């Protein structure tokens, strides 16, 4: 991978002594293999190892963090999704200033510089330069997997996925990387999700017991193919511990389409507790991503599908919502529950206090909009004083933008180095402690949290 | 305007290189004409151009940000409102230490220094010095309008106001400034507002259709006299998209005083959507100031009126509340919706994500209690990483304290310069980009957001 | 007290000039006697002045801030509570890294260094060193009270406590310290609290009037023995101003066990207003600690009791909840209402605005999880710009860990010095003002707020 003239001290605090300490700490972790225990990369790109088609599709159209801001500036989504890549690139270049100061802008610049060796404002002329590079072998996914130094990469998968790409990659003597699936059952746990009944049919579930057994069976299938975690995305992390009779009755009502919205919500809340019970039994780490109203603009969802930039956070709470689940499983041996939020007010208020008591609870890394330089520092400041460093999940990139993975992890490592450096210079941490923590943050801590 | 020995680097970050960059950026914007697209200055002071009566009325009694803190320290409001100005000034001087570290204290010191040339703790003796200056021609409102370098000043006006002062100012060959009205219809949109029925009568509205037409007519009247925006102040930004029949029925019930509180609330929420519809049609920028419980202490309101220092913020949410409005008009051509909050937890959680997708939504500048040095920096840090700089409203001073306008804009410019400087020194922004953004923040950005 | 080689500039900002100013300010307050107007130290330890048994019980087992994190790391509480102290110490030493970056870790290191003269990572060998010191006269509670320089220490007491230790300490010629009780009536004000009816019996209350009279009588008893404040701990600070008839009816229903949860809640909310009324009458400062769900994990509470590390914060609001109380007593002569929160989003949104208007309302210092270095700085930044320095309570340590009191106050003083230094270097405060404020923050401000 080429390197160009980006500021070697970027993201480090300005103050000179702190910066010097940050530099030392970053040097310890810069080259450590990347653990990416939660993300949305399609495993087929690694299986097929096909060259990327063009820079616009790769860096703009396929990244809804990027199309989002172009749309906000007035570009209709049909000029970005399915349009001519050169036109897309042109629109993007004209609006590069929109990305100044944003996390997406920083990653784009990092990626252009560290992957493509281009430290410059994107221009129309750059299109052909980047397209040329993408045609080179070094820019194919497997080569990047190696040059990024990815140790583990988790994907996110439908419970009924056969995981063929994962198995094929495992069997592929030409690929040495570790690519593991993640069990993502949301659409199977929520009777109000469109298509739930059809999904039950595909699952072969006609009774509550059969349903539970089928879910357990699919989890076992995932575990056998390397999965270490089950991921749950919810608007609100409400949990309800129903007794069996009530659960059976609600399931039956849902199967015949008679469940009211409140009953569907109760069943979904029950299934979050039931998922925890399964995790206690089978050992899958349970991750919960909470607090997002998906598809805020229905017309856009209808025209362009989901993940088109209008999933918007809402106020989040865990203390009361998760209590039924934690009453039952909070201290269960081996249970891991990693909580992610996009409402930063819960960091100091709820996440760190919960993780500072329950052996099962881990503070999830800053997620989504909060996976950004200043937000990452706010996260550390908000959670460390209550929960320390060792009750966290380690960094997760949560991305479908494979090309940006190295940039994202490097960003997080620089910021953690800067945060630790501040504690050292403020006399709150000895340098040997800071060094150990810096290294643990990219190794032992995520490995322990995700049972890797 | 005289200048005295205030620290020329005030409000810039302490770190030397960052400070140097901030100084360079501020130099680019310090002298740029002020755009004040939302505030509460009475246009008559400019029309009549009468000298200010005295320093106590000007700087203390007429500013509820200032009387508020004196009241909290135990000074009854009747000793501040309508009392002898020298006594008021005396009380203020004795309690100057209360303002240490506050935004109001900073603006007062800035104003005293930059307008009056006095860089000292307020003393009783200063009263006559200031009174003497206020009698000079240079301290009359029009002269200050010029010396402040105000390019545009928006007032806030009742829908039935005839806007005579605005028209007279426009016609006044001796005044070259641009003073524009703002349509503020709250009291006409909320059937629960005291006097709503009488207001309907004055509006000539006896049916729902007549009511809508009358509102539209007044908006047109304002637009013809220079208005560019309609402002909405609400405790909660709840929106409901009623069908016509329901709206008519609620209006009729409200007109006969039979609407329940819930029905009045539904009608008010509907009228927020209807106001958006009007903005789509007539082009007025829609601003929403949300999250304040007005007149918290009823006895004070009854004795001294509104705007007496006890409007207190409450938890705010936009994502769910504004969804009905944004479903209909979020992507409407030319629609501008600027959202202001006094609950800073919505900045990263809702405002920036909404403005980062909807072309209509703009992130309103830090408002009220949050228009303060550290809060302004928290605002930039909370919103920029998600929405960038170009989805914002630009600074608004929102003040009735005309004398403080230059100080407030200078404060915001210094802080933005410092924020940009930090991004430069942290390697997140190039200097040319930072220079462009600094200039745009006081020019193109507010001009575009407010259609100026 | 011995001193060792801790960084003398610890907790000060890194930037050199700011650090130099912080150092100057801290020098002014480092030796000022400690005012501790709210805490949970058992007065018997000072009355009996018995040597501490051992370092593990003192520093680990008896501090649920510490056991909490060990429990989160997988140590069952029965290995920490009631276990062999040497085993506890061993477990603690093995997990010292958990405390890196936490407030508890900082206080522990401060205490070890400044009290015991040990600036090192805790090791098993240290146990005997510390145990040896604890056997020395200088390490007995009264000697520490003197060497810590404690001017006033408030305890927290049950309304029916006879306060014999307080009286005995007052009468003890050999002890010159001021140790005052605090009236803590929660369990008497909430009919839903377990044992409420039995408590009414002990109180001799069979009618509402008798109940009110009994509470007033116990307050008078406390006041006669030095109490200056009554403390209220609530999950939500809801207040309701019932008329007498409704209050009597609810009391009667509660006494016969027929009150519904909603009725019990209404009565509790009424009693908060009634407690304010009593404070207006008898002058006790009213403190409210709001926003904690106590005993989140029932099984742990059942096995190990309360205060075992799982009281978890929830979203808090004051503006609407306290309005009924403030409508009646917000401007009452001499009424002091100090509000503490563990949800930092209320700091800028509600606490500072309320304290910036109501003469009765004081902004409580950062509490519990938020009594930590970065959180203290966030607190100052969030509240000062709106409410200044003089509407605050001054620092409270809120601790049962007597040994840590000096460390906690020193921590707060260092951070306030650093905050003030930043304002000085940013040209927002003159050095003489900053010096006055630094001194007032540890003297006049808490003395005035708590009527000491």
PDB file of N, CA and C in Angstrom, chain A residues 95-160:
ATOM      1  N   UNK A  95     -19.248  18.664  -4.815  1.00  0.00           N
ATOM      2  CA  UNK A  95     -19.776  18.845  -3.458  1.00  0.00           C
ATOM      3  C   UNK A  95     -18.823  18.340  -2.377  1.00  0.00           C
ATOM      4  N   UNK A  96     -17.572  18.216  -2.712  1.00  0.00           N
ATOM      5  CA  UNK A  96     -16.588  17.717  -1.750  1.00  0.00           C
ATOM      6  C   UNK A  96     -16.548  18.566  -0.483  1.00  0.00           C
ATOM      7  N   UNK A  97     -16.830  19.870  -0.628  1.00  0.00           N
ATOM      8  CA  UNK A  97     -16.807  20.746   0.543  1.00  0.00           C
ATOM      9  C   UNK A  97     -17.853  20.359   1.580  1.00  0.00           C
ATOM     10  N   UNK A  98     -18.906  19.671   1.156  1.00  0.00           N
ATOM     11  CA  UNK A  98     -19.923  19.242   2.130  1.00  0.00           C
ATOM     12  C   UNK A  98     -19.345  18.311   3.177  1.00  0.00           C
ATOM     13  N   UNK A  99     -18.300  17.601   2.807  1.00  0.00           N
ATOM     14  CA  UNK A  99     -17.756  16.568   3.683  1.00  0.00           C
ATOM     15  C   UNK A  99     -16.664  17.087   4.623  1.00  0.00           C
ATOM     16  N   UNK A 100     -16.320  18.354   4.482  1.00  0.00           N
ATOM     17  CA  UNK A 100     -15.302  18.937   5.372  1.00  0.00           C
ATOM     18  C   UNK A 100     -15.757  18.800   6.816  1.00  0.00           C
ATOM     19  N   UNK A 101     -14.892  18.268   7.649  1.00  0.00           N
ATOM     20  CA  UNK A 101     -15.207  18.136   9.067  1.00  0.00           C
ATOM     21  C   UNK A 101     -16.050  16.933   9.428  1.00  0.00           C
ATOM     22  N   UNK A 102     -16.521  16.174   8.423  1.00  0.00           N
ATOM     23  CA  UNK A 102     -17.340  15.000   8.733  1.00  0.00           C
ATOM     24  C   UNK A 102     -16.464  13.751   8.862  1.00  0.00           C
ATOM     25  N   UNK A 103     -17.027  12.764   9.533  1.00  0.00           N
ATOM     26  CA  UNK A 103     -16.312  11.491   9.657  1.00  0.00           C
ATOM     27  C   UNK A 103     -16.155  10.841   8.288  1.00  0.00           C
ATOM     28  N   UNK A 104     -17.209  10.899   7.477  1.00  0.00           N
ATOM     29  CA  UNK A 104     -17.126  10.299   6.145  1.00  0.00           C
ATOM     30  C   UNK A 104     -16.046  10.969   5.312  1.00  0.00           C
ATOM     31  N   UNK A 105     -15.967  12.279   5.404  1.00  0.00           N
ATOM     32  CA  UNK A 105     -14.941  13.011   4.673  1.00  0.00           C
ATOM     33  C   UNK A 105     -13.551  12.600   5.120  1.00  0.00           C
ATOM     34  N   UNK A 106     -13.387  12.430   6.411  1.00  0.00           N
ATOM     35  CA  UNK A 106     -12.078  12.020   6.921  1.00  0.00           C
ATOM     36  C   UNK A 106     -11.705  10.634   6.420  1.00  0.00           C
ATOM     37  N   UNK A 107     -12.646   9.684   6.488  1.00  0.00           N
ATOM     38  CA  UNK A 107     -12.357   8.327   6.011  1.00  0.00           C
ATOM     39  C   UNK A 107     -12.065   8.311   4.513  1.00  0.00           C
ATOM     40  N   UNK A 108     -12.832   9.099   3.762  1.00  0.00           N
ATOM     41  CA  UNK A 108     -12.594   9.149   2.320  1.00  0.00           C
ATOM     42  C   UNK A 108     -11.181   9.623   2.027  1.00  0.00           C
ATOM     43  N   UNK A 109     -10.779  10.678   2.703  1.00  0.00           N
ATOM     44  CA  UNK A 109      -9.435  11.210   2.473  1.00  0.00           C
ATOM     45  C   UNK A 109      -8.365  10.216   2.903  1.00  0.00           C
ATOM     46  N   UNK A 110      -8.615   9.579   4.074  1.00  0.00           N
ATOM     47  CA  UNK A 110      -7.703   8.546   4.544  1.00  0.00           C
ATOM     48  C   UNK A 110      -7.587   7.412   3.534  1.00  0.00           C
ATOM     49  N   UNK A 111      -8.737   6.989   3.020  1.00  0.00           N
ATOM     50  CA  UNK A 111      -8.751   5.869   2.088  1.00  0.00           C
ATOM     51  C   UNK A 111      -8.041   6.245   0.795  1.00  0.00           C
ATOM     52  N   UNK A 112      -8.368   7.432   0.276  1.00  0.00           N
ATOM     53  CA  UNK A 112      -7.693   7.880  -0.946  1.00  0.00           C
ATOM     54  C   UNK A 112      -6.187   7.928  -0.733  1.00  0.00           C
ATOM     55  N   UNK A 113      -5.776   8.420   0.407  1.00  0.00           N
ATOM     56  CA  UNK A 113      -4.341   8.582   0.653  1.00  0.00           C
ATOM     57  C   UNK A 113      -3.670   7.253   0.950  1.00  0.00           C
ATOM     58  N   UNK A 114      -4.224   6.497   1.913  1.00  0.00           N
ATOM     59  CA  UNK A 114      -3.487   5.325   2.365  1.00  0.00           C
ATOM     60  C   UNK A 114      -3.658   4.141   1.431  1.00  0.00           C
ATOM     61  N   UNK A 115      -4.784   4.063   0.725  1.00  0.00           N
ATOM     62  CA  UNK A 115      -4.989   2.939  -0.193  1.00  0.00           C
ATOM     63  C   UNK A 115      -4.547   3.307  -1.612  1.00  0.00           C
ATOM     64  N   UNK A 116      -4.933   4.506  -2.050  1.00  0.00           N
ATOM     65  CA  UNK A 116      -4.663   4.870  -3.439  1.00  0.00           C
ATOM     66  C   UNK A 116      -3.456   5.792  -3.604  1.00  0.00           C
ATOM     67  N   UNK A 117      -2.905   6.259  -2.485  1.00  0.00           N
ATOM     68  CA  UNK A 117      -1.749   7.140  -2.584  1.00  0.00           C
ATOM     69  C   UNK A 117      -2.077   8.522  -3.125  1.00  0.00           C
ATOM     70  N   UNK A 118      -3.322   8.944  -2.965  1.00  0.00           N
ATOM     71  CA  UNK A 118      -3.758  10.223  -3.506  1.00  0.00           C
ATOM     72  C   UNK A 118      -4.150  11.149  -2.358  1.00  0.00           C
ATOM     73  N   UNK A 119      -3.335  12.152  -2.089  1.00  0.00           N
ATOM     74  CA  UNK A 119      -3.690  13.093  -1.028  1.00  0.00           C
ATOM     75  C   UNK A 119      -4.106  14.412  -1.660  1.00  0.00           C
ATOM     76  N   UNK A 120      -5.305  14.433  -2.185  1.00  0.00           N
ATOM     77  CA  UNK A 120      -5.750  15.635  -2.879  1.00  0.00           C
ATOM     78  C   UNK A 120      -7.259  15.683  -2.870  1.00  0.00           C
ATOM     79  N   UNK A 121      -7.769  16.846  -3.114  1.00  0.00           N
ATOM     80  CA  UNK A 121      -9.200  17.016  -3.293  1.00  0.00           C
ATOM     81  C   UNK A 121      -9.662  16.175  -4.478  1.00  0.00           C
ATOM     82  N   UNK A 122     -10.746  15.429  -4.320  1.00  0.00           N
ATOM     83  CA  UNK A 122     -11.243  14.642  -5.456  1.00  0.00           C
ATOM     84  C   UNK A 122     -11.614  15.548  -6.645  1.00  0.00           C
ATOM     85  N   UNK A 123     -11.129  15.175  -7.798  1.00  0.00           N
ATOM     86  CA  UNK A 123     -11.439  15.923  -9.018  1.00  0.00           C
ATOM     87  C   UNK A 123     -11.959  14.951 -10.078  1.00  0.00           C
ATOM     88  N   UNK A 124     -12.662  15.474 -11.071  1.00  0.00           N
ATOM     89  CA  UNK A 124     -13.116  14.597 -12.155  1.00  0.00           C
ATOM     90  C   UNK A 124     -11.953  13.824 -12.782  1.00  0.00           C
ATOM     91  N   UNK A 125     -10.791  14.481 -12.898  1.00  0.00           N
ATOM     92  CA  UNK A 125      -9.644  13.822 -13.520  1.00  0.00           C
ATOM     93  C   UNK A 125      -9.189  12.593 -12.733  1.00  0.00           C
ATOM     94  N   UNK A 126      -9.441  12.643 -11.427  1.00  0.00           N
ATOM     95  CA  UNK A 126      -8.992  11.554 -10.570  1.00  0.00           C
ATOM     96  C   UNK A 126      -9.705  10.240 -10.905  1.00  0.00           C
ATOM     97  N   UNK A 127     -10.864  10.359 -11.506  1.00  0.00           N
ATOM     98  CA  UNK A 127     -11.661   9.161 -11.793  1.00  0.00           C
ATOM     99  C   UNK A 127     -10.840   8.109 -12.522  1.00  0.00           C
ATOM    100  N   UNK A 128     -10.181   8.527 -13.568  1.00  0.00           N
ATOM    101  CA  UNK A 128      -9.439   7.545 -14.366  1.00  0.00           C
ATOM    102  C   UNK A 128      -8.221   7.010 -13.629  1.00  0.00           C
ATOM    103  N   UNK A 129      -7.604   7.876 -12.837  1.00  0.00           N
ATOM    104  CA  UNK A 129      -6.469   7.417 -12.033  1.00  0.00           C
ATOM    105  C   UNK A 129      -6.928   6.294 -11.102  1.00  0.00           C
ATOM    106  N   UNK A 130      -8.043   6.541 -10.400  1.00  0.00           N
ATOM    107  CA  UNK A 130      -8.535   5.549  -9.447  1.00  0.00           C
ATOM    108  C   UNK A 130      -9.031   4.308 -10.176  1.00  0.00           C
ATOM    109  N   UNK A 131      -9.719   4.514 -11.292  1.00  0.00           N
ATOM    110  CA  UNK A 131     -10.207   3.365 -12.066  1.00  0.00           C
ATOM    111  C   UNK A 131      -9.027   2.505 -12.515  1.00  0.00           C
ATOM    112  N   UNK A 132      -7.963   3.150 -12.899  1.00  0.00           N
ATOM    113  CA  UNK A 132      -6.769   2.419 -13.307  1.00  0.00           C
ATOM    114  C   UNK A 132      -6.209   1.581 -12.166  1.00  0.00           C
ATOM    115  N   UNK A 133      -6.148   2.178 -11.013  1.00  0.00           N
ATOM    116  CA  UNK A 133      -5.635   1.440  -9.855  1.00  0.00           C
ATOM    117  C   UNK A 133      -6.530   0.244  -9.536  1.00  0.00           C
ATOM    118  N   UNK A 134      -7.834   0.488  -9.600  1.00  0.00           N
ATOM    119  CA  UNK A 134      -8.778  -0.587  -9.244  1.00  0.00           C
ATOM    120  C   UNK A 134      -8.625  -1.800 -10.151  1.00  0.00           C
ATOM    121  N   UNK A 135      -8.098  -1.576 -11.329  1.00  0.00           N
ATOM    122  CA  UNK A 135      -7.888  -2.700 -12.245  1.00  0.00           C
ATOM    123  C   UNK A 135      -6.640  -3.502 -11.888  1.00  0.00           C
ATOM    124  N   UNK A 136      -5.807  -2.949 -11.029  1.00  0.00           N
ATOM    125  CA  UNK A 136      -4.580  -3.666 -10.638  1.00  0.00           C
ATOM    126  C   UNK A 136      -4.886  -4.770  -9.625  1.00  0.00           C
ATOM    127  N   UNK A 137      -4.075  -5.813  -9.645  1.00  0.00           N
ATOM    128  CA  UNK A 137      -4.317  -6.927  -8.696  1.00  0.00           C
ATOM    129  C   UNK A 137      -4.288  -6.483  -7.236  1.00  0.00           C
ATOM    130  N   UNK A 138      -3.443  -5.504  -6.921  1.00  0.00           N
ATOM    131  CA  UNK A 138      -3.298  -5.082  -5.521  1.00  0.00           C
ATOM    132  C   UNK A 138      -4.570  -4.463  -4.962  1.00  0.00           C
ATOM    133  N   UNK A 139      -5.498  -4.140  -5.860  1.00  0.00           N
ATOM    134  CA  UNK A 139      -6.721  -3.483  -5.395  1.00  0.00           C
ATOM    135  C   UNK A 139      -7.926  -4.421  -5.384  1.00  0.00           C
ATOM    136  N   UNK A 140      -7.673  -5.690  -5.607  1.00  0.00           N
ATOM    137  CA  UNK A 140      -8.777  -6.639  -5.495  1.00  0.00           C
ATOM    138  C   UNK A 140      -8.994  -6.970  -4.020  1.00  0.00           C
ATOM    139  N   UNK A 141     -10.219  -7.375  -3.687  1.00  0.00           N
ATOM    140  CA  UNK A 141     -10.578  -7.518  -2.270  1.00  0.00           C
ATOM    141  C   UNK A 141      -9.621  -8.368  -1.440  1.00  0.00           C
ATOM    142  N   UNK A 142      -9.207  -9.509  -1.962  1.00  0.00           N
ATOM    143  CA  UNK A 142      -8.348 -10.372  -1.149  1.00  0.00           C
ATOM    144  C   UNK A 142      -6.988  -9.716  -0.875  1.00  0.00           C
ATOM    145  N   UNK A 143      -6.494  -9.034  -1.895  1.00  0.00           N
ATOM    146  CA  UNK A 143      -5.208  -8.352  -1.700  1.00  0.00           C
ATOM    147  C   UNK A 143      -5.357  -7.258  -0.654  1.00  0.00           C
ATOM    148  N   UNK A 144      -6.470  -6.542  -0.695  1.00  0.00           N
ATOM    149  CA  UNK A 144      -6.703  -5.496   0.297  1.00  0.00           C
ATOM    150  C   UNK A 144      -6.880  -6.096   1.686  1.00  0.00           C
ATOM    151  N   UNK A 145      -7.587  -7.233   1.759  1.00  0.00           N
ATOM    152  CA  UNK A 145      -7.763  -7.931   3.039  1.00  0.00           C
ATOM    153  C   UNK A 145      -6.397  -8.155   3.684  1.00  0.00           C
ATOM    154  N   UNK A 146      -5.455  -8.556   2.863  1.00  0.00           N
ATOM    155  CA  UNK A 146      -4.105  -8.788   3.383  1.00  0.00           C
ATOM    156  C   UNK A 146      -3.398  -7.480   3.712  1.00  0.00           C
ATOM    157  N   UNK A 147      -3.444  -6.549   2.780  1.00  0.00           N
ATOM    158  CA  UNK A 147      -2.672  -5.322   3.020  1.00  0.00           C
ATOM    159  C   UNK A 147      -3.274  -4.509   4.160  1.00  0.00           C
ATOM    160  N   UNK A 148      -4.599  -4.616   4.380  1.00  0.00           N
ATOM    161  CA  UNK A 148      -5.209  -3.967   5.533  1.00  0.00           C
ATOM    162  C   UNK A 148      -4.780  -4.625   6.853  1.00  0.00           C
ATOM    163  N   UNK A 149      -4.322  -5.872   6.741  1.00  0.00           N
ATOM    164  CA  UNK A 149      -3.963  -6.590   7.954  1.00  0.00           C
ATOM    165  C   UNK A 149      -5.168  -6.985   8.788  1.00  0.00           C
ATOM    166  N   UNK A 150      -6.180  -7.531   8.100  1.00  0.00           N
ATOM    167  CA  UNK A 150      -7.397  -7.918   8.825  1.00  0.00           C
ATOM    168  C   UNK A 150      -7.212  -9.305   9.418  1.00  0.00           C
ATOM    169  N   UNK A 151      -7.347  -9.405  10.721  1.00  0.00           N
ATOM    170  CA  UNK A 151      -7.213 -10.684  11.400  1.00  0.00           C
ATOM    171  C   UNK A 151      -8.518 -11.464  11.417  1.00  0.00           C
ATOM    172  N   UNK A 152      -9.611 -10.767  11.711  1.00  0.00           N
ATOM    173  CA  UNK A 152     -10.944 -11.380  11.717  1.00  0.00           C
ATOM    174  C   UNK A 152     -11.910 -10.387  11.121  1.00  0.00           C
ATOM    175  N   UNK A 153     -12.814 -10.882  10.280  1.00  0.00           N
ATOM    176  CA  UNK A 153     -13.861 -10.027   9.733  1.00  0.00           C
ATOM    177  C   UNK A 153     -15.201 -10.737   9.895  1.00  0.00           C
ATOM    178  N   UNK A 154     -16.112 -10.087  10.650  1.00  0.00           N
ATOM    179  CA  UNK A 154     -17.448 -10.673  10.799  1.00  0.00           C
ATOM    180  C   UNK A 154     -18.409 -10.011   9.827  1.00  0.00           C
ATOM    181  N   UNK A 155     -19.242 -10.829   9.211  1.00  0.00           N
ATOM    182  CA  UNK A 155     -20.310 -10.325   8.343  1.00  0.00           C
ATOM    183  C   UNK A 155     -21.623 -10.350   9.128  1.00  0.00           C
ATOM    184  N   UNK A 156     -22.694  -9.904   8.492  1.00  0.00           N
ATOM    185  CA  UNK A 156     -24.014  -9.944   9.138  1.00  0.00           C
ATOM    186  C   UNK A 156     -24.958 -10.682   8.207  1.00  0.00           C
ATOM    187  N   UNK A 157     -25.654 -11.705   8.743  1.00  0.00           N
ATOM    188  CA  UNK A 157     -26.340 -12.627   7.852  1.00  0.00           C
ATOM    189  C   UNK A 157     -27.730 -12.992   8.331  1.00  0.00           C
ATOM    190  N   UNK A 158     -28.566 -13.280   7.358  1.00  0.00           N
ATOM    191  CA  UNK A 158     -29.926 -13.720   7.644  1.00  0.00           C
ATOM    192  C   UNK A 158     -29.884 -15.117   8.258  1.00  0.00           C
ATOM    193  N   UNK A 159     -30.716 -15.380   9.248  1.00  0.00           N
ATOM    194  CA  UNK A 159     -30.717 -16.692   9.900  1.00  0.00           C
ATOM    195  C   UNK A 159     -30.881 -17.874   8.943  1.00  0.00           C
ATOM    196  N   UNK A 160     -31.585 -17.645   7.823  1.00  0.00           N
ATOM    197  CA  UNK A 160     -31.765 -18.761   6.888  1.00  0.00           C
ATOM    198  C   UNK A 160     -30.711 -18.792   5.787  1.00  0.00           C
TER     199      UNK A 160
END
